[in-house]
């Protein structure tokens, strides 16, 4: 079941939006805890998923193909150690980079990434300091924009056929990010698919009134997209590939 929370098509032709995804957990007894929604006396992310401004996209021509956008992307390029959403600070608890893109996705969508010669998927999971929210965000790198669009069209959020959440270690607050219901957000920008998936740390699927995760997911999508923006800007300046940092 998918509830559309926000969806737009930008002038640049890049589709983006936020949707609620409900997942079933393998754990028959999820912990019983109070709803982790900020009250008037508790600072936190804005609870309106539509409140986040849509990203202003740089011309994508240079980053439409690996022929004009060479070089690889690293964890350092893609993810900061901390991300701030409103007054909430999120800390990175785990990262993963794989050239076997299907391992970072599920079902038909995983096959689509493989069939479209996906080069790499980078993922990172973050948890806020109060351990109320857990977010997996990342970037899939395809050989060209056509491949990225074709692969993206094979996703099915209602059936959980998308990128997999990257769970953190025990005690991190991100143990359930791969099985919890939450808000998904993404975009295709050039040859890149940028994605994020925000959940409650306790694993419960958000109720209709719990829209705060939409704001969190959108903010992480935009933060992660900055890595793509750097490459686009560098390419425009005649420094194609300069944004990539080698180990």
mmCIF file of N, CA and C in Angstrom, residues 133-227:
data_model
loop_
_atom_site.group_PDB
_atom_site.id
_atom_site.type_symbol
_atom_site.label_atom_id
_atom_site.label_comp_id
_atom_site.label_asym_id
_atom_site.label_seq_id
_atom_site.Cartn_x
_atom_site.Cartn_y
_atom_site.Cartn_z
ATOM 1 N N UNK A 133 14.850 8.130 14.804
ATOM 2 C CA UNK A 133 14.720 7.949 13.369
ATOM 3 C C UNK A 133 15.968 7.278 12.812
ATOM 4 N N UNK A 134 15.760 6.449 11.805
ATOM 5 C CA UNK A 134 16.879 5.801 11.108
ATOM 6 C C UNK A 134 16.645 5.964 9.611
ATOM 7 N N UNK A 135 17.677 6.385 8.895
ATOM 8 C CA UNK A 135 17.543 6.693 7.472
ATOM 9 C C UNK A 135 18.666 6.036 6.677
ATOM 10 N N UNK A 136 18.293 5.333 5.611
ATOM 11 C CA UNK A 136 19.284 4.863 4.638
ATOM 12 C C UNK A 136 19.178 5.745 3.400
ATOM 13 N N UNK A 137 20.297 6.265 2.955
ATOM 14 C CA UNK A 137 20.335 7.104 1.765
ATOM 15 C C UNK A 137 21.461 6.614 0.861
ATOM 16 N N UNK A 138 21.403 6.954 -0.420
ATOM 17 C CA UNK A 138 22.464 6.464 -1.292
ATOM 18 C C UNK A 138 22.367 6.943 -2.718
ATOM 19 N N UNK A 139 23.288 6.439 -3.527
ATOM 20 C CA UNK A 139 23.379 6.791 -4.941
ATOM 21 C C UNK A 139 23.704 5.536 -5.740
ATOM 22 N N UNK A 140 22.924 5.309 -6.789
ATOM 23 C CA UNK A 140 23.237 4.247 -7.748
ATOM 24 C C UNK A 140 23.799 4.916 -8.993
ATOM 25 N N UNK A 141 24.887 4.377 -9.516
ATOM 26 C CA UNK A 141 25.573 4.982 -10.654
ATOM 27 C C UNK A 141 25.417 4.087 -11.872
ATOM 28 N N UNK A 142 24.801 4.623 -12.910
ATOM 29 C CA UNK A 142 24.578 3.887 -14.150
ATOM 30 C C UNK A 142 25.480 4.457 -15.253
ATOM 31 N N UNK A 143 25.622 3.748 -16.377
ATOM 32 C CA UNK A 143 26.504 4.253 -17.436
ATOM 33 C C UNK A 143 25.995 5.516 -18.119
ATOM 34 N N UNK A 144 24.657 5.694 -18.170
ATOM 35 C CA UNK A 144 24.110 6.896 -18.797
ATOM 36 C C UNK A 144 22.705 7.155 -18.268
ATOM 37 N N UNK A 145 22.165 8.303 -18.634
ATOM 38 C CA UNK A 145 20.855 8.714 -18.120
ATOM 39 C C UNK A 145 19.744 7.774 -18.575
ATOM 40 N N UNK A 146 19.807 7.320 -19.823
ATOM 41 C CA UNK A 146 18.783 6.412 -20.323
ATOM 42 C C UNK A 146 18.725 5.134 -19.486
ATOM 43 N N UNK A 147 19.883 4.624 -19.116
ATOM 44 C CA UNK A 147 19.952 3.418 -18.289
ATOM 45 C C UNK A 147 19.379 3.683 -16.898
ATOM 46 N N UNK A 148 19.685 4.846 -16.353
ATOM 47 C CA UNK A 148 19.192 5.196 -15.020
ATOM 48 C C UNK A 148 17.674 5.308 -15.017
ATOM 49 N N UNK A 149 17.136 5.953 -16.035
ATOM 50 C CA UNK A 149 15.682 6.102 -16.125
ATOM 51 C C UNK A 149 15.006 4.747 -16.304
ATOM 52 N N UNK A 150 15.566 3.918 -17.172
ATOM 53 C CA UNK A 150 14.981 2.602 -17.432
ATOM 54 C C UNK A 150 14.982 1.736 -16.177
ATOM 55 N N UNK A 151 16.076 1.751 -15.443
ATOM 56 C CA UNK A 151 16.151 0.968 -14.203
ATOM 57 C C UNK A 151 15.176 1.506 -13.169
ATOM 58 N N UNK A 152 15.110 2.828 -13.036
ATOM 59 C CA UNK A 152 14.236 3.447 -12.047
ATOM 60 C C UNK A 152 12.771 3.117 -12.297
ATOM 61 N N UNK A 153 12.398 2.969 -13.541
ATOM 62 C CA UNK A 153 11.008 2.682 -13.890
ATOM 63 C C UNK A 153 10.584 1.282 -13.473
ATOM 64 N N UNK A 154 11.534 0.440 -13.117
ATOM 65 C CA UNK A 154 11.211 -0.924 -12.695
ATOM 66 C C UNK A 154 10.942 -1.033 -11.198
ATOM 67 N N UNK A 155 11.084 0.053 -10.475
ATOM 68 C CA UNK A 155 10.819 -0.006 -9.031
ATOM 69 C C UNK A 155 9.330 -0.188 -8.774
ATOM 70 N N UNK A 156 9.001 -0.813 -7.655
ATOM 71 C CA UNK A 156 7.623 -0.996 -7.218
ATOM 72 C C UNK A 156 7.625 -0.872 -5.705
ATOM 73 N N UNK A 157 7.381 0.320 -5.219
ATOM 74 C CA UNK A 157 7.480 0.558 -3.783
ATOM 75 C C UNK A 157 6.426 -0.218 -3.004
ATOM 76 N N UNK A 158 5.262 -0.405 -3.604
ATOM 77 C CA UNK A 158 4.216 -1.148 -2.913
ATOM 78 C C UNK A 158 4.604 -2.582 -2.631
ATOM 79 N N UNK A 159 5.469 -3.123 -3.471
ATOM 80 C CA UNK A 159 5.944 -4.501 -3.282
ATOM 81 C C UNK A 159 7.362 -4.550 -2.730
ATOM 82 N N UNK A 160 7.853 -3.404 -2.273
ATOM 83 C CA UNK A 160 9.197 -3.301 -1.693
ATOM 84 C C UNK A 160 10.304 -3.638 -2.689
ATOM 85 N N UNK A 161 10.047 -3.393 -3.960
ATOM 86 C CA UNK A 161 11.061 -3.656 -4.983
ATOM 87 C C UNK A 161 11.789 -2.356 -5.274
ATOM 88 N N UNK A 162 12.794 -2.100 -4.483
ATOM 89 C CA UNK A 162 13.557 -0.857 -4.576
ATOM 90 C C UNK A 162 14.898 -1.117 -3.916
ATOM 91 N N UNK A 163 15.555 -0.064 -3.462
ATOM 92 C CA UNK A 163 16.812 -0.230 -2.743
ATOM 93 C C UNK A 163 16.550 -0.783 -1.348
ATOM 94 N N UNK A 164 17.474 -1.580 -0.868
ATOM 95 C CA UNK A 164 17.355 -2.147 0.476
ATOM 96 C C UNK A 164 17.881 -1.165 1.520
ATOM 97 N N UNK A 165 17.197 -1.145 2.660
ATOM 98 C CA UNK A 165 17.725 -0.385 3.785
ATOM 99 C C UNK A 165 19.002 -1.055 4.277
ATOM 100 N N UNK A 166 19.913 -0.259 4.801
ATOM 101 C CA UNK A 166 21.190 -0.780 5.287
ATOM 102 C C UNK A 166 21.173 -0.764 6.810
ATOM 103 N N UNK A 167 20.910 -1.901 7.457
ATOM 104 C CA UNK A 167 20.779 -1.913 8.912
ATOM 105 C C UNK A 167 22.105 -1.661 9.619
ATOM 106 N N UNK A 168 22.001 -1.018 10.764
ATOM 107 C CA UNK A 168 23.180 -0.767 11.576
ATOM 108 C C UNK A 168 23.399 -1.898 12.566
ATOM 109 N N UNK A 169 24.461 -1.822 13.313
ATOM 110 C CA UNK A 169 24.784 -2.856 14.296
ATOM 111 C C UNK A 169 23.855 -2.763 15.498
ATOM 112 N N UNK A 170 23.842 -3.794 16.314
ATOM 113 C CA UNK A 170 23.000 -3.827 17.507
ATOM 114 C C UNK A 170 23.300 -2.628 18.401
ATOM 115 N N UNK A 171 22.248 -1.954 18.817
ATOM 116 C CA UNK A 171 22.416 -0.801 19.690
ATOM 117 C C UNK A 171 22.614 0.517 18.960
ATOM 118 N N UNK A 172 22.690 0.457 17.633
ATOM 119 C CA UNK A 172 22.923 1.682 16.864
ATOM 120 C C UNK A 172 21.668 2.518 16.674
ATOM 121 N N UNK A 173 20.495 1.865 16.810
ATOM 122 C CA UNK A 173 19.238 2.545 16.533
ATOM 123 C C UNK A 173 18.788 2.341 15.101
ATOM 124 N N UNK A 174 19.592 1.622 14.316
ATOM 125 C CA UNK A 174 19.256 1.405 12.906
ATOM 126 C C UNK A 174 19.092 -0.075 12.580
ATOM 127 N N UNK A 175 18.831 -0.870 13.585
ATOM 128 C CA UNK A 175 18.738 -2.310 13.371
ATOM 129 C C UNK A 175 17.549 -2.694 12.488
ATOM 130 N N UNK A 176 16.494 -1.868 12.467
ATOM 131 C CA UNK A 176 15.261 -2.241 11.785
ATOM 132 C C UNK A 176 15.018 -1.487 10.482
ATOM 133 N N UNK A 177 15.972 -0.710 10.034
ATOM 134 C CA UNK A 177 15.733 0.136 8.865
ATOM 135 C C UNK A 177 15.423 -0.677 7.615
ATOM 136 N N UNK A 178 15.854 -1.921 7.557
ATOM 137 C CA UNK A 178 15.606 -2.736 6.359
ATOM 138 C C UNK A 178 14.254 -3.441 6.380
ATOM 139 N N UNK A 179 13.554 -3.410 7.512
ATOM 140 C CA UNK A 179 12.266 -4.099 7.608
ATOM 141 C C UNK A 179 11.140 -3.183 8.056
ATOM 142 N N UNK A 180 11.447 -1.941 8.405
ATOM 143 C CA UNK A 180 10.435 -1.025 8.920
ATOM 144 C C UNK A 180 9.717 -0.292 7.795
ATOM 145 N N UNK A 181 8.469 0.073 8.040
ATOM 146 C CA UNK A 181 7.752 0.930 7.113
ATOM 147 C C UNK A 181 8.269 2.352 7.232
ATOM 148 N N UNK A 182 8.198 3.111 6.168
ATOM 149 C CA UNK A 182 8.700 4.479 6.232
ATOM 150 C C UNK A 182 8.427 5.256 4.967
ATOM 151 N N UNK A 183 9.108 6.381 4.809
ATOM 152 C CA UNK A 183 8.940 7.240 3.645
ATOM 153 C C UNK A 183 10.144 7.128 2.714
ATOM 154 N N UNK A 184 9.854 6.857 1.451
ATOM 155 C CA UNK A 184 10.898 6.757 0.433
ATOM 156 C C UNK A 184 10.899 8.019 -0.414
ATOM 157 N N UNK A 185 12.088 8.434 -0.831
ATOM 158 C CA UNK A 185 12.223 9.623 -1.662
ATOM 159 C C UNK A 185 13.378 9.420 -2.621
ATOM 160 N N UNK A 186 13.233 9.886 -3.855
ATOM 161 C CA UNK A 186 14.320 9.693 -4.801
ATOM 162 C C UNK A 186 14.202 10.565 -6.032
ATOM 163 N N UNK A 187 15.232 10.524 -6.845
ATOM 164 C CA UNK A 187 15.248 11.254 -8.106
ATOM 165 C C UNK A 187 16.260 10.616 -9.046
ATOM 166 N N UNK A 188 16.063 10.817 -10.334
ATOM 167 C CA UNK A 188 17.061 10.463 -11.333
ATOM 168 C C UNK A 188 17.674 11.775 -11.795
ATOM 169 N N UNK A 189 18.975 11.897 -11.641
ATOM 170 C CA UNK A 189 19.680 13.123 -12.018
ATOM 171 C C UNK A 189 20.877 12.708 -12.866
ATOM 172 N N UNK A 190 20.802 12.961 -14.153
ATOM 173 C CA UNK A 190 21.844 12.493 -15.038
ATOM 174 C C UNK A 190 21.878 10.966 -15.027
ATOM 175 N N UNK A 191 23.056 10.401 -14.847
ATOM 176 C CA UNK A 191 23.189 8.930 -14.816
ATOM 177 C C UNK A 191 23.099 8.374 -13.400
ATOM 178 N N UNK A 192 22.615 9.171 -12.479
ATOM 179 C CA UNK A 192 22.558 8.781 -11.073
ATOM 180 C C UNK A 192 21.117 8.631 -10.587
ATOM 181 N N UNK A 193 20.885 7.625 -9.750
ATOM 182 C CA UNK A 193 19.627 7.508 -9.019
ATOM 183 C C UNK A 193 19.958 7.819 -7.563
ATOM 184 N N UNK A 194 19.384 8.892 -7.051
ATOM 185 C CA UNK A 194 19.602 9.298 -5.662
ATOM 186 C C UNK A 194 18.382 8.849 -4.859
ATOM 187 N N UNK A 195 18.600 8.237 -3.716
ATOM 188 C CA UNK A 195 17.476 7.701 -2.952
ATOM 189 C C UNK A 195 17.657 7.874 -1.452
ATOM 190 N N UNK A 196 16.539 7.839 -0.747
ATOM 191 C CA UNK A 196 16.574 7.850 0.716
ATOM 192 C C UNK A 196 15.337 7.136 1.239
ATOM 193 N N UNK A 197 15.470 6.576 2.426
ATOM 194 C CA UNK A 197 14.360 5.862 3.042
ATOM 195 C C UNK A 197 14.421 6.116 4.541
ATOM 196 N N UNK A 198 13.406 6.834 5.063
ATOM 197 C CA UNK A 198 13.387 7.229 6.466
ATOM 198 C C UNK A 198 12.384 6.399 7.248
ATOM 199 N N UNK A 199 12.803 5.923 8.398
ATOM 200 C CA UNK A 199 11.959 5.081 9.245
ATOM 201 C C UNK A 199 12.036 5.540 10.694
ATOM 202 N N UNK A 200 11.132 5.020 11.500
ATOM 203 C CA UNK A 200 11.259 5.176 12.944
ATOM 204 C C UNK A 200 12.191 4.072 13.440
ATOM 205 N N UNK A 201 13.046 4.403 14.366
ATOM 206 C CA UNK A 201 14.036 3.438 14.849
ATOM 207 C C UNK A 201 13.414 2.199 15.472
ATOM 208 N N UNK A 202 12.229 2.356 16.051
ATOM 209 C CA UNK A 202 11.611 1.193 16.697
ATOM 210 C C UNK A 202 10.970 0.250 15.689
ATOM 211 N N UNK A 203 10.929 0.650 14.416
ATOM 212 C CA UNK A 203 10.438 -0.228 13.376
ATOM 213 C C UNK A 203 8.964 -0.135 13.056
ATOM 214 N N UNK A 204 8.198 0.681 13.790
ATOM 215 C CA UNK A 204 6.764 0.711 13.499
ATOM 216 C C UNK A 204 6.470 1.510 12.223
ATOM 217 N N UNK A 205 5.471 1.061 11.479
ATOM 218 C CA UNK A 205 5.062 1.753 10.265
ATOM 219 C C UNK A 205 4.324 3.030 10.654
ATOM 220 N N UNK A 206 4.670 4.153 10.047
ATOM 221 C CA UNK A 206 4.039 5.425 10.413
ATOM 222 C C UNK A 206 2.526 5.400 10.190
ATOM 223 N N UNK A 207 1.804 5.980 11.136
ATOM 224 C CA UNK A 207 0.371 6.163 10.967
ATOM 225 C C UNK A 207 0.154 7.346 10.026
ATOM 226 N N UNK A 208 -1.071 7.528 9.576
ATOM 227 C CA UNK A 208 -1.373 8.594 8.615
ATOM 228 C C UNK A 208 -0.951 9.965 9.139
ATOM 229 N N UNK A 209 -1.060 10.180 10.443
ATOM 230 C CA UNK A 209 -0.724 11.484 11.004
ATOM 231 C C UNK A 209 0.781 11.673 11.195
ATOM 232 N N UNK A 210 1.539 10.606 11.083
ATOM 233 C CA UNK A 210 2.981 10.680 11.327
ATOM 234 C C UNK A 210 3.726 10.950 10.025
ATOM 235 N N UNK A 211 3.637 12.181 9.560
ATOM 236 C CA UNK A 211 4.225 12.554 8.276
ATOM 237 C C UNK A 211 5.629 13.128 8.394
ATOM 238 N N UNK A 212 6.132 13.175 9.600
ATOM 239 C CA UNK A 212 7.441 13.776 9.822
ATOM 240 C C UNK A 212 8.535 13.084 9.010
ATOM 241 N N UNK A 213 8.388 11.787 8.770
ATOM 242 C CA UNK A 213 9.418 11.051 8.037
ATOM 243 C C UNK A 213 9.523 11.509 6.582
ATOM 244 N N UNK A 214 8.459 12.068 6.047
ATOM 245 C CA UNK A 214 8.520 12.599 4.693
ATOM 246 C C UNK A 214 9.510 13.742 4.592
ATOM 247 N N UNK A 215 9.479 14.597 5.589
ATOM 248 C CA UNK A 215 10.427 15.716 5.643
ATOM 249 C C UNK A 215 11.856 15.199 5.784
ATOM 250 N N UNK A 216 12.040 14.215 6.645
ATOM 251 C CA UNK A 216 13.371 13.656 6.871
ATOM 252 C C UNK A 216 13.905 12.997 5.598
ATOM 253 N N UNK A 217 13.064 12.199 4.955
ATOM 254 C CA UNK A 217 13.480 11.506 3.738
ATOM 255 C C UNK A 217 13.850 12.497 2.638
ATOM 256 N N UNK A 218 13.015 13.516 2.447
ATOM 257 C CA UNK A 218 13.306 14.519 1.428
ATOM 258 C C UNK A 218 14.590 15.266 1.703
ATOM 259 N N UNK A 219 14.849 15.559 2.972
ATOM 260 C CA UNK A 219 16.069 16.279 3.341
ATOM 261 C C UNK A 219 17.312 15.441 3.051
ATOM 262 N N UNK A 220 17.237 14.153 3.319
ATOM 263 C CA UNK A 220 18.381 13.282 3.033
ATOM 264 C C UNK A 220 18.592 13.104 1.539
ATOM 265 N N UNK A 221 17.509 12.995 0.794
ATOM 266 C CA UNK A 221 17.641 12.937 -0.666
ATOM 267 C C UNK A 221 18.404 14.160 -1.176
ATOM 268 N N UNK A 222 18.007 15.325 -0.699
ATOM 269 C CA UNK A 222 18.636 16.560 -1.163
ATOM 270 C C UNK A 222 20.092 16.652 -0.718
ATOM 271 N N UNK A 223 20.380 16.198 0.501
ATOM 272 C CA UNK A 223 21.748 16.217 0.996
ATOM 273 C C UNK A 223 22.642 15.307 0.164
ATOM 274 N N UNK A 224 22.165 14.098 -0.099
ATOM 275 C CA UNK A 224 22.956 13.146 -0.876
ATOM 276 C C UNK A 224 23.120 13.606 -2.318
ATOM 277 N N UNK A 225 22.128 14.291 -2.850
ATOM 278 C CA UNK A 225 22.188 14.788 -4.229
ATOM 279 C C UNK A 225 23.280 15.832 -4.418
ATOM 280 N N UNK A 226 23.775 16.409 -3.329
ATOM 281 C CA UNK A 226 24.844 17.400 -3.442
ATOM 282 C C UNK A 226 26.108 16.792 -4.062
ATOM 283 N N UNK A 227 26.297 15.499 -3.849
ATOM 284 C CA UNK A 227 27.469 14.833 -4.433
ATOM 285 C C UNK A 227 27.361 14.810 -5.950
#
